[in-house]
mmCIF file of C-alpha atoms in Angstrom:
data_model
loop_
_atom_site.group_PDB
_atom_site.id
_atom_site.type_symbol
_atom_site.label_atom_id
_atom_site.label_comp_id
_atom_site.label_asym_id
_atom_site.label_seq_id
_atom_site.Cartn_x
_atom_site.Cartn_y
_atom_site.Cartn_z
ATOM 1 C CA MET A 8 -0.281 0.123 -0.311
ATOM 2 C CA THR A 9 1.281 3.339 -1.152
ATOM 3 C CA GLY A 10 1.501 6.684 1.033
ATOM 4 C CA VAL A 11 -1.135 8.142 0.108
ATOM 5 C CA LYS A 12 -3.255 4.747 1.066
ATOM 6 C CA ALA A 13 -2.220 4.299 3.721
ATOM 7 C CA LEU A 14 -2.802 7.766 5.478
ATOM 8 C CA ALA A 15 -6.840 7.232 3.967
ATOM 9 C CA ALA A 16 -6.846 3.886 5.262
ATOM 10 C CA ALA A 17 -6.348 5.098 8.344
ATOM 11 C CA LEU A 18 -8.193 8.149 8.187
ATOM 12 C CA ALA A 19 -11.346 5.899 7.325
ATOM 13 C CA MET A 20 -10.156 3.696 10.076
ATOM 14 C CA ALA A 21 -10.442 7.065 12.813
ATOM 15 C CA ALA A 22 -13.879 8.340 10.913
ATOM 16 C CA ALA A 23 -15.359 5.021 11.623
ATOM 17 C CA GLY A 24 -14.382 4.878 15.295
ATOM 18 C CA GLY A 25 -11.291 2.314 14.027
ATOM 19 C CA ALA A 26 -9.833 3.335 17.669
ATOM 20 C CA VAL A 27 -11.931 1.250 19.418
ATOM 21 C CA TRP A 28 -9.119 -1.093 19.595
ATOM 22 C CA PHE A 29 -8.245 0.737 22.682
ATOM 23 C CA GLY A 30 -10.440 0.555 26.279
ATOM 24 C CA CYS A 31 -12.831 -1.073 24.059
ATOM 25 C CA ALA A 32 -16.378 0.104 26.135
ATOM 26 C CA GLY A 33 -19.393 -3.103 26.593
ATOM 27 C CA GLY A 34 -19.197 -6.180 28.376
ATOM 28 C CA THR A 35 -16.402 -7.610 30.435
ATOM 29 C CA ALA A 36 -15.515 -11.428 30.186
ATOM 30 C CA THR A 37 -13.712 -13.102 33.738
ATOM 31 C CA GLY A 38 -13.713 -16.791 34.864
ATOM 32 C CA ASP A 39 -16.767 -19.418 33.617
ATOM 33 C CA ASP A 40 -18.012 -16.638 31.547
ATOM 34 C CA LEU A 41 -14.972 -16.257 29.209
ATOM 35 C CA GLY A 42 -16.576 -18.542 26.647
ATOM 36 C CA ASP A 43 -19.511 -15.508 26.356
ATOM 37 C CA GLY A 44 -16.156 -13.866 25.311
ATOM 38 C CA CYS A 45 -16.383 -11.465 21.532
ATOM 39 C CA ARG A 46 -20.258 -12.989 21.850
ATOM 40 C CA GLY A 47 -19.080 -16.249 21.940
ATOM 41 C CA SER A 48 -16.808 -16.680 18.926
ATOM 42 C CA LEU A 49 -13.487 -16.193 21.079
ATOM 43 C CA ALA A 50 -11.177 -19.641 21.186
ATOM 44 C CA VAL A 51 -10.802 -20.027 24.557
ATOM 45 C CA GLY A 52 -8.296 -22.238 25.257
ATOM 46 C CA GLU A 53 -5.410 -20.238 21.773
ATOM 47 C CA ALA A 54 -6.700 -17.529 23.821
ATOM 48 C CA ARG A 55 -5.346 -19.449 27.427
ATOM 49 C CA THR A 56 -2.623 -21.220 25.935
ATOM 50 C CA PHE A 57 -0.995 -17.375 24.852
ATOM 51 C CA PHE A 58 -0.775 -16.198 28.151
ATOM 52 C CA ALA A 59 0.313 -19.639 29.762
ATOM 53 C CA GLY A 60 -2.811 -20.238 31.363
ATOM 54 C CA ALA A 61 -3.246 -17.664 33.497
ATOM 55 C CA ASP A 62 -6.800 -15.697 34.475
ATOM 56 C CA LEU A 63 -8.147 -13.901 31.255
ATOM 57 C CA GLU A 64 -10.215 -11.176 30.633
ATOM 58 C CA VAL A 65 -11.665 -10.126 28.061
ATOM 59 C CA ARG A 66 -13.102 -7.258 26.848
ATOM 60 C CA GLY A 67 -14.365 -6.404 23.873
ATOM 61 C CA HIS A 68 -18.226 -4.384 22.390
ATOM 62 C CA THR A 69 -20.496 -4.420 18.893
ATOM 63 C CA GLY A 70 -20.405 -1.492 16.817
ATOM 64 C CA GLU A 71 -20.557 0.015 13.038
ATOM 65 C CA TRP A 72 -17.848 -0.632 10.929
ATOM 66 C CA VAL A 73 -18.217 1.378 7.838
ATOM 67 C CA GLY A 74 -22.166 0.601 7.691
ATOM 68 C CA TYR A 75 -21.492 -3.135 9.141
ATOM 69 C CA ASP A 76 -21.573 -4.883 12.803
ATOM 70 C CA THR A 77 -17.866 -5.528 13.320
ATOM 71 C CA GLU A 78 -17.289 -7.098 16.528
ATOM 72 C CA TRP A 79 -14.016 -6.234 18.801
ATOM 73 C CA CYS A 80 -12.583 -7.523 21.464
ATOM 74 C CA SER A 81 -9.360 -7.787 23.590
ATOM 75 C CA VAL A 82 -7.998 -10.161 25.899
ATOM 76 C CA THR A 83 -5.232 -9.440 28.757
ATOM 77 C CA ALA A 84 -4.121 -11.692 31.705
ATOM 78 C CA ARG A 85 -5.132 -10.307 34.441
ATOM 79 C CA GLY A 86 -3.221 -9.261 37.540
ATOM 80 C CA GLN A 87 0.192 -8.813 34.985
ATOM 81 C CA ASP A 88 1.394 -5.021 34.033
ATOM 82 C CA SER A 89 2.974 -5.893 31.248
ATOM 83 C CA GLY A 90 -0.098 -4.423 29.014
ATOM 84 C CA LEU A 91 0.758 -7.530 26.532
ATOM 85 C CA THR A 92 -2.507 -7.535 24.600
ATOM 86 C CA LEU A 93 -4.388 -9.980 21.695
ATOM 87 C CA ARG A 94 -6.685 -8.444 19.961
ATOM 88 C CA LEU A 95 -9.502 -9.164 17.490
ATOM 89 C CA GLN A 96 -12.030 -8.463 15.806
ATOM 90 C CA VAL A 97 -14.853 -10.964 13.490
ATOM 91 C CA ARG A 98 -16.835 -8.603 10.800
ATOM 92 C CA PRO A 99 -18.394 -8.770 7.337
ATOM 93 C CA VAL A 100 -15.412 -9.321 3.969
ATOM 94 C CA VAL A 101 -17.255 -5.474 3.111
ATOM 95 C CA ALA A 102 -16.711 -3.835 6.361
ATOM 96 C CA HIS A 103 -12.985 -3.607 4.616
ATOM 97 C CA ARG A 104 -11.017 -0.599 5.348
ATOM 98 C CA ALA A 105 -7.909 -0.482 7.054
ATOM 99 C CA GLY A 106 -7.366 -4.522 6.594
ATOM 100 C CA GLY A 107 -4.866 -5.434 9.217
ATOM 101 C CA ALA A 108 -2.754 -8.961 8.243
ATOM 102 C CA ALA A 109 -5.172 -9.082 5.261
ATOM 103 C CA GLU A 110 -3.480 -5.958 3.396
ATOM 104 C CA GLU A 111 -0.068 -7.232 3.752
ATOM 105 C CA ALA A 112 2.413 -8.144 0.490
ATOM 106 C CA SER A 113 4.755 -8.669 3.179
ATOM 107 C CA ALA A 114 3.139 -12.081 4.742
ATOM 108 C CA THR A 115 3.017 -15.215 4.542
ATOM 109 C CA PRO A 116 0.240 -17.918 3.878
ATOM 110 C CA LEU A 117 -1.536 -19.392 7.088
ATOM 111 C CA GLY A 118 -1.743 -22.537 5.430
ATOM 112 C CA HIS A 119 -3.730 -25.647 6.422
ATOM 113 C CA GLY A 120 -6.139 -25.125 4.663
ATOM 114 C CA TRP A 121 -6.949 -21.495 5.532
ATOM 115 C CA ASP A 122 -7.844 -18.883 2.856
ATOM 116 C CA GLY A 123 -5.578 -16.585 5.093
ATOM 117 C CA SER A 124 -2.183 -14.213 6.026
ATOM 118 C CA PHE A 125 0.053 -14.085 8.403
ATOM 119 C CA VAL A 126 2.457 -11.381 9.506
ATOM 120 C CA GLY A 127 6.027 -11.335 11.527
ATOM 121 C CA ARG A 128 7.480 -8.550 11.072
ATOM 122 C CA ASN A 129 6.979 -6.083 14.095
ATOM 123 C CA ARG A 130 3.786 -7.074 16.030
ATOM 124 C CA PRO A 131 2.548 -10.790 14.811
ATOM 125 C CA GLU A 132 -0.949 -10.167 12.907
ATOM 126 C CA ALA A 133 -2.978 -12.936 11.606
ATOM 127 C CA ALA A 134 -5.921 -12.895 8.697
ATOM 128 C CA VAL A 135 -8.600 -15.703 7.928
ATOM 129 C CA LEU A 136 -11.607 -15.468 5.660
ATOM 130 C CA VAL A 137 -14.262 -18.147 5.884
ATOM 131 C CA GLY A 138 -17.661 -18.549 3.534
ATOM 132 C CA CYS A 139 -20.795 -17.114 4.313
ATOM 133 C CA ALA A 140 -23.243 -17.221 1.330
ATOM 134 C CA ALA A 141 -25.354 -15.132 3.450
ATOM 135 C CA LEU A 142 -23.444 -12.239 4.492
ATOM 136 C CA PRO A 143 -22.220 -9.129 2.859
ATOM 137 C CA GLY A 144 -19.631 -9.992 0.476
ATOM 138 C CA LYS A 145 -20.008 -13.378 1.143
ATOM 139 C CA GLY A 146 -18.032 -14.484 4.383
ATOM 140 C CA LEU A 147 -15.845 -13.869 7.584
ATOM 141 C CA LEU A 148 -12.608 -11.764 7.456
ATOM 142 C CA ILE A 149 -10.846 -12.697 11.097
ATOM 143 C CA LEU A 150 -8.142 -10.413 12.203
ATOM 144 C CA THR A 151 -6.133 -11.520 15.096
ATOM 145 C CA GLU A 152 -2.828 -9.553 16.535
ATOM 146 C CA ALA A 153 -0.907 -9.496 19.845
ATOM 147 C CA THR A 154 0.551 -5.693 21.359
ATOM 148 C CA ALA A 155 4.411 -6.882 21.139
ATOM 149 C CA LYS A 156 7.299 -6.993 18.846
ATOM 150 C CA THR A 157 7.566 -10.410 17.358
ATOM 151 C CA GLU A 158 11.272 -11.044 18.575
ATOM 152 C CA ASP A 159 9.640 -10.283 22.455
ATOM 153 C CA LEU A 160 7.480 -13.158 21.818
ATOM 154 C CA THR A 161 8.036 -16.949 22.224
ATOM 155 C CA ARG A 162 7.670 -19.001 19.008
ATOM 156 C CA THR A 163 4.091 -20.770 20.913
ATOM 157 C CA GLN A 164 3.382 -17.210 21.297
ATOM 158 C CA LEU A 165 3.609 -16.288 17.700
ATOM 159 C CA LEU A 166 1.708 -20.197 17.212
ATOM 160 C CA GLN A 167 -0.604 -19.023 18.967
ATOM 161 C CA VAL A 168 -1.732 -15.706 17.475
ATOM 162 C CA ALA A 169 -2.543 -17.844 13.790
ATOM 163 C CA ARG A 170 -4.503 -20.138 15.950
ATOM 164 C CA LEU A 171 -6.507 -17.355 17.892
ATOM 165 C CA ALA A 172 -7.339 -16.519 13.920
ATOM 166 C CA THR A 173 -8.606 -20.130 12.923
ATOM 167 C CA GLY A 174 -10.565 -21.302 16.141
ATOM 168 C CA THR A 175 -11.901 -17.970 16.019
ATOM 169 C CA ALA A 176 -12.687 -19.075 12.841
ATOM 170 C CA ARG A 177 -13.562 -21.958 13.465
ATOM 171 C CA THR A 178 -16.261 -20.606 16.228
ATOM 172 C CA ALA A 179 -17.405 -17.593 14.460
ATOM 173 C CA ALA A 180 -18.180 -19.874 11.445
ATOM 174 C CA GLY A 181 -20.784 -22.189 13.140
ATOM 175 C CA ARG A 182 -22.596 -19.079 14.933
ATOM 176 C CA PHE A 183 -22.968 -17.225 11.280
ATOM 177 C CA HIS A 184 -23.668 -20.646 10.002
ATOM 178 C CA CYS A 185 -21.409 -20.810 7.432
ATOM 179 C CA GLU A 186 -20.840 -23.170 4.699
ATOM 180 C CA GLY A 187 -17.437 -22.538 3.736
ATOM 181 C CA PRO A 188 -14.606 -24.939 4.156
ATOM 182 C CA LEU A 189 -12.475 -25.019 7.296
ATOM 183 C CA GLY A 190 -8.657 -24.984 7.663
ATOM 184 C CA THR A 191 -6.911 -27.217 10.178
ATOM 185 C CA ARG A 192 -5.464 -26.294 13.352
ATOM 186 C CA PRO A 193 -2.081 -24.487 12.981
ATOM 187 C CA SER A 194 1.560 -26.638 13.670
ATOM 188 C CA GLY A 195 3.869 -23.857 12.538
ATOM 189 C CA VAL A 196 3.837 -20.196 11.297
ATOM 190 C CA ASP A 197 6.257 -18.858 8.062
ATOM 191 C CA LEU A 198 8.397 -16.322 8.841
ATOM 192 C CA SER A 199 9.825 -16.306 6.285
ATOM 193 C CA GLY A 200 11.105 -12.961 4.585
ATOM 194 C CA TRP A 201 11.430 -11.744 0.144
ATOM 195 C CA ARG A 202 13.895 -14.175 -1.493
ATOM 196 C CA ASP A 203 15.899 -12.609 -4.902
ATOM 197 C CA VAL A 204 16.392 -15.282 -6.767
ATOM 198 C CA PRO A 205 16.854 -15.656 -10.906
ATOM 199 C CA PRO A 206 13.583 -15.872 -12.376
ATOM 200 C CA ALA A 207 14.119 -19.385 -13.988
ATOM 201 C CA ARG A 208 14.806 -20.465 -10.262
ATOM 202 C CA ALA A 209 11.166 -18.884 -8.523
ATOM 203 C CA THR A 210 9.583 -21.411 -6.373
ATOM 204 C CA GLY A 211 6.966 -19.066 -4.603
ATOM 205 C CA THR A 212 4.696 -15.878 -5.492
ATOM 206 C CA CYS A 213 7.011 -15.590 -9.009
ATOM 207 C CA ARG A 214 7.169 -18.878 -10.003
ATOM 208 C CA ASP A 215 6.152 -19.152 -13.334
ATOM 209 C CA VAL A 216 5.956 -15.553 -13.924
ATOM 210 C CA VAL A 217 8.484 -14.647 -15.776
ATOM 211 C CA SER A 218 9.379 -16.973 -18.807
ATOM 212 C CA ALA A 219 13.326 -17.751 -20.132
ATOM 213 C CA ALA A 220 12.807 -15.843 -23.215
ATOM 214 C CA THR A 221 11.473 -12.778 -21.424
ATOM 215 C CA ALA A 222 13.497 -12.480 -18.859
ATOM 216 C CA ALA A 223 16.448 -12.709 -20.875
ATOM 217 C CA ARG A 224 14.500 -9.902 -23.652
ATOM 218 C CA LEU A 225 13.398 -7.289 -20.743
ATOM 219 C CA GLY A 226 17.082 -8.102 -18.484
ATOM 220 C CA VAL A 227 14.895 -9.404 -16.307
ATOM 221 C CA THR A 228 18.136 -10.697 -13.547
ATOM 222 C CA ALA A 229 15.758 -11.693 -10.714
ATOM 223 C CA VAL A 230 12.714 -11.807 -8.874
ATOM 224 C CA SER A 231 11.673 -11.542 -5.264
ATOM 225 C CA GLU A 232 8.989 -13.484 -3.745
ATOM 226 C CA LYS A 233 7.175 -14.284 -0.869
ATOM 227 C CA PRO A 234 6.144 -18.075 -0.464
ATOM 228 C CA ALA A 235 3.138 -19.144 -2.533
ATOM 229 C CA GLY A 236 0.135 -20.653 -0.733
ATOM 230 C CA ARG A 237 -3.612 -19.029 -0.240
ATOM 231 C CA ALA A 238 -2.151 -15.575 1.375
ATOM 232 C CA LEU A 239 -5.005 -13.009 0.674
ATOM 233 C CA THR A 240 -2.378 -10.602 -0.842
ATOM 234 C CA GLU A 241 0.649 -11.996 -2.728
ATOM 235 C CA ALA A 242 3.035 -10.005 -4.674
ATOM 236 C CA CYS A 243 6.351 -10.095 -7.261
ATOM 237 C CA ALA A 244 8.661 -7.443 -8.392
ATOM 238 C CA LEU A 245 10.479 -7.958 -11.481
ATOM 239 C CA LYS A 246 14.246 -7.259 -10.958
ATOM 240 C CA ARG A 247 17.050 -5.552 -13.451
ATOM 241 C CA GLY A 248 20.055 -5.558 -11.315
ATOM 242 C CA ALA A 249 19.404 -3.282 -7.773
ATOM 243 C CA LYS A 250 16.953 -1.666 -9.696
ATOM 244 C CA THR A 251 13.001 -2.469 -9.023
ATOM 245 C CA VAL A 252 11.649 -3.289 -13.501
ATOM 246 C CA ALA A 253 7.720 -4.261 -11.861
ATOM 247 C CA ASP A 254 5.513 -4.895 -8.927
ATOM 248 C CA LEU A 255 2.742 -7.412 -9.007
ATOM 249 C CA THR A 256 0.363 -7.605 -7.218
ATOM 250 C CA ALA A 257 -3.297 -9.603 -6.022
ATOM 251 C CA TYR A 258 -5.333 -9.111 -3.777
ATOM 252 C CA TYR A 259 -7.861 -11.379 -2.517
ATOM 253 C CA GLY A 260 -11.117 -10.814 -0.061
ATOM 254 C CA ALA A 261 -11.488 -8.016 1.982
ATOM 255 C CA SER A 262 -7.864 -6.653 0.602
ATOM 256 C CA ALA A 263 -9.655 -7.015 -3.452
ATOM 257 C CA GLU A 264 -12.257 -4.757 -2.054
ATOM 258 C CA GLN A 265 -10.113 -2.151 -0.006
ATOM 259 C CA GLU A 266 -7.775 -1.838 -2.889
ATOM 260 C CA MET A 267 -10.173 -1.000 -5.662
ATOM 261 C CA TYR A 268 -11.973 1.314 -3.458
ATOM 262 C CA LEU A 269 -8.472 3.005 -2.623
ATOM 263 C CA ASP A 270 -7.793 3.019 -6.413
ATOM 264 C CA GLY A 271 -11.010 4.124 -7.667
ATOM 265 C CA ARG A 272 -10.841 7.372 -4.866
ATOM 266 C CA TYR A 273 -7.080 7.970 -5.557
ATOM 267 C CA PRO A 274 -6.603 6.780 -8.907
ATOM 268 C CA GLY A 275 -3.395 9.225 -9.081
ATOM 269 C CA SER A 276 -1.661 7.458 -6.817
ATOM 270 C CA VAL A 277 -1.026 4.241 -9.223
ATOM 271 C CA LYS A 278 -1.004 6.095 -11.931
ATOM 272 C CA GLY A 279 0.564 3.671 -14.786
ATOM 273 C CA ALA A 280 -1.107 0.809 -13.356
ATOM 274 C CA THR A 281 -2.312 -2.511 -15.290
ATOM 275 C CA THR A 282 -5.348 -3.934 -13.449
ATOM 276 C CA ARG A 283 -7.419 -7.375 -14.004
ATOM 277 C CA THR A 284 -10.313 -8.151 -12.282
ATOM 278 C CA LEU A 285 -10.932 -12.316 -11.881
ATOM 279 C CA ALA A 286 -14.040 -13.679 -10.557
ATOM 280 C CA CYS A 287 -13.275 -16.812 -7.531
ATOM 281 C CA LYS A 288 -15.369 -18.286 -5.077
ATOM 282 C CA GLY A 289 -17.077 -17.287 -1.651
ATOM 283 C CA ALA A 290 -15.711 -14.707 0.326
ATOM 284 C CA LEU A 291 -12.185 -14.650 -1.985
ATOM 285 C CA GLY A 292 -14.729 -12.430 -4.011
ATOM 286 C CA THR A 293 -13.047 -10.607 -7.280
ATOM 287 C CA ALA A 294 -9.265 -11.500 -7.860
ATOM 288 C CA TYR A 295 -8.345 -7.812 -8.078
ATOM 289 C CA VAL A 296 -4.520 -8.122 -10.135
ATOM 290 C CA LYS A 297 -2.235 -4.836 -10.416
ATOM 291 C CA LEU A 298 1.281 -4.695 -12.235
ATOM 292 C CA VAL A 299 3.088 -1.150 -11.465
ATOM 293 C CA GLY A 300 6.260 0.394 -12.269
ATOM 294 C CA PRO A 301 8.784 1.515 -9.196
ATOM 295 C CA SER A 302 6.981 4.247 -7.056
ATOM 296 C CA GLY A 303 3.652 3.820 -8.439
ATOM 297 C CA GLY A 304 4.686 4.781 -11.987
ATOM 298 C CA GLY A 305 4.400 3.064 -15.487
ATOM 299 C CA PRO A 306 6.707 -0.195 -15.964
ATOM 300 C CA TRP A 307 10.530 0.509 -17.532
ATOM 301 C CA ASP A 308 10.485 -0.833 -21.281
ATOM 302 C CA LEU A 309 7.691 -2.470 -21.125
ATOM 303 C CA ARG A 310 5.744 -2.786 -23.744
ATOM 304 C CA PRO A 311 1.901 -3.594 -24.057
ATOM 305 C CA ALA A 312 1.950 -7.581 -24.959
ATOM 306 C CA ASP A 313 5.120 -7.626 -22.095
ATOM 307 C CA VAL A 314 2.338 -6.120 -19.656
ATOM 308 C CA GLN A 315 -0.343 -8.182 -20.567
ATOM 309 C CA GLU A 316 2.090 -11.045 -20.936
ATOM 310 C CA LEU A 317 3.835 -10.826 -16.805
ATOM 311 C CA LEU A 318 0.110 -9.447 -15.397
ATOM 312 C CA GLY A 319 -1.763 -12.972 -17.101
ATOM 313 C CA ARG A 320 1.191 -14.798 -16.684
ATOM 314 C CA PHE A 321 0.790 -13.757 -12.125
ATOM 315 C CA ALA A 322 -2.676 -14.124 -12.322
ATOM 316 C CA ALA A 323 -3.599 -17.104 -13.648
ATOM 317 C CA THR A 324 -0.697 -19.139 -11.173
ATOM 318 C CA SER A 325 -2.234 -16.474 -7.982
ATOM 319 C CA THR A 326 -5.807 -17.283 -8.661
ATOM 320 C CA ALA A 327 -5.186 -21.077 -9.158
ATOM 321 C CA ARG A 328 -3.122 -21.261 -5.605
ATOM 322 C CA HIS A 329 -7.592 -19.136 -4.488
ATOM 323 C CA GLY A 330 -8.769 -22.394 -5.967
ATOM 324 C CA CYS A 331 -10.807 -19.937 -8.622
ATOM 325 C CA PRO A 332 -11.783 -19.931 -11.521
ATOM 326 C CA ALA A 333 -10.237 -20.718 -14.652
#
């Protein structure tokens, strides 16, 4: 997301009451009442494991987020002054603005059968989509995060941020009678960073994006990629030496809703971009795929045919991983 768009999303959050993560008004649950936390969606066992079995306090409320009901809650350990908090949101897909881990191109796939993302940079965050035909946007978006830096948490705690998202998704899916397929409890999280490799050696989000002939003709010497899977935002960068030739990004679900909204409202931030939309199933909605050049401008030295070839190959491989119809 560009600086302009990040600021726009932050302003939208403030206007919609996004600061309610902090000092949530509403109900409080402790002890035997934890099962009622987050209106019954909280994966209590996963939260307890994160806090190593400490007594917990859950605070939260349901309010309006850009016109749609959204649930917010926070979990803390009673009697501890560390300030460490787990934060949780449950919202329909169309309540997309400021989508947390869902919009992060640096995310890795959550894996284990889920449409979801995990972000380990700075603070750990997770996002999960579940198909629910009766809900606006045909699905639920579950967002979780911990308020500590990744390096200050144990590997178990990082895993629990992901498990809180998937466990809550499973519980919320039952509450809302969702029909979308559910994955399994994660056994680990992927903290892999960006990987720069020659195009022919790409195995992640850049795999099969640049053919050998096209790489040679355009002078693409490397691609920068993340692990491939079903993350809610995926990215691949093409490089010529130290310079970026073009950035390719695919957005799904709430991530796509937000990016299309921001591109429509701030078209100058993506001057020179080429985009494509593809229909997916359930909560993934419309996949939004984009190619832009350095600093949001047009790609360097690429003919229109090159742009369409690269965009088409990236869109095809990414949407195939997400199970979108060919």
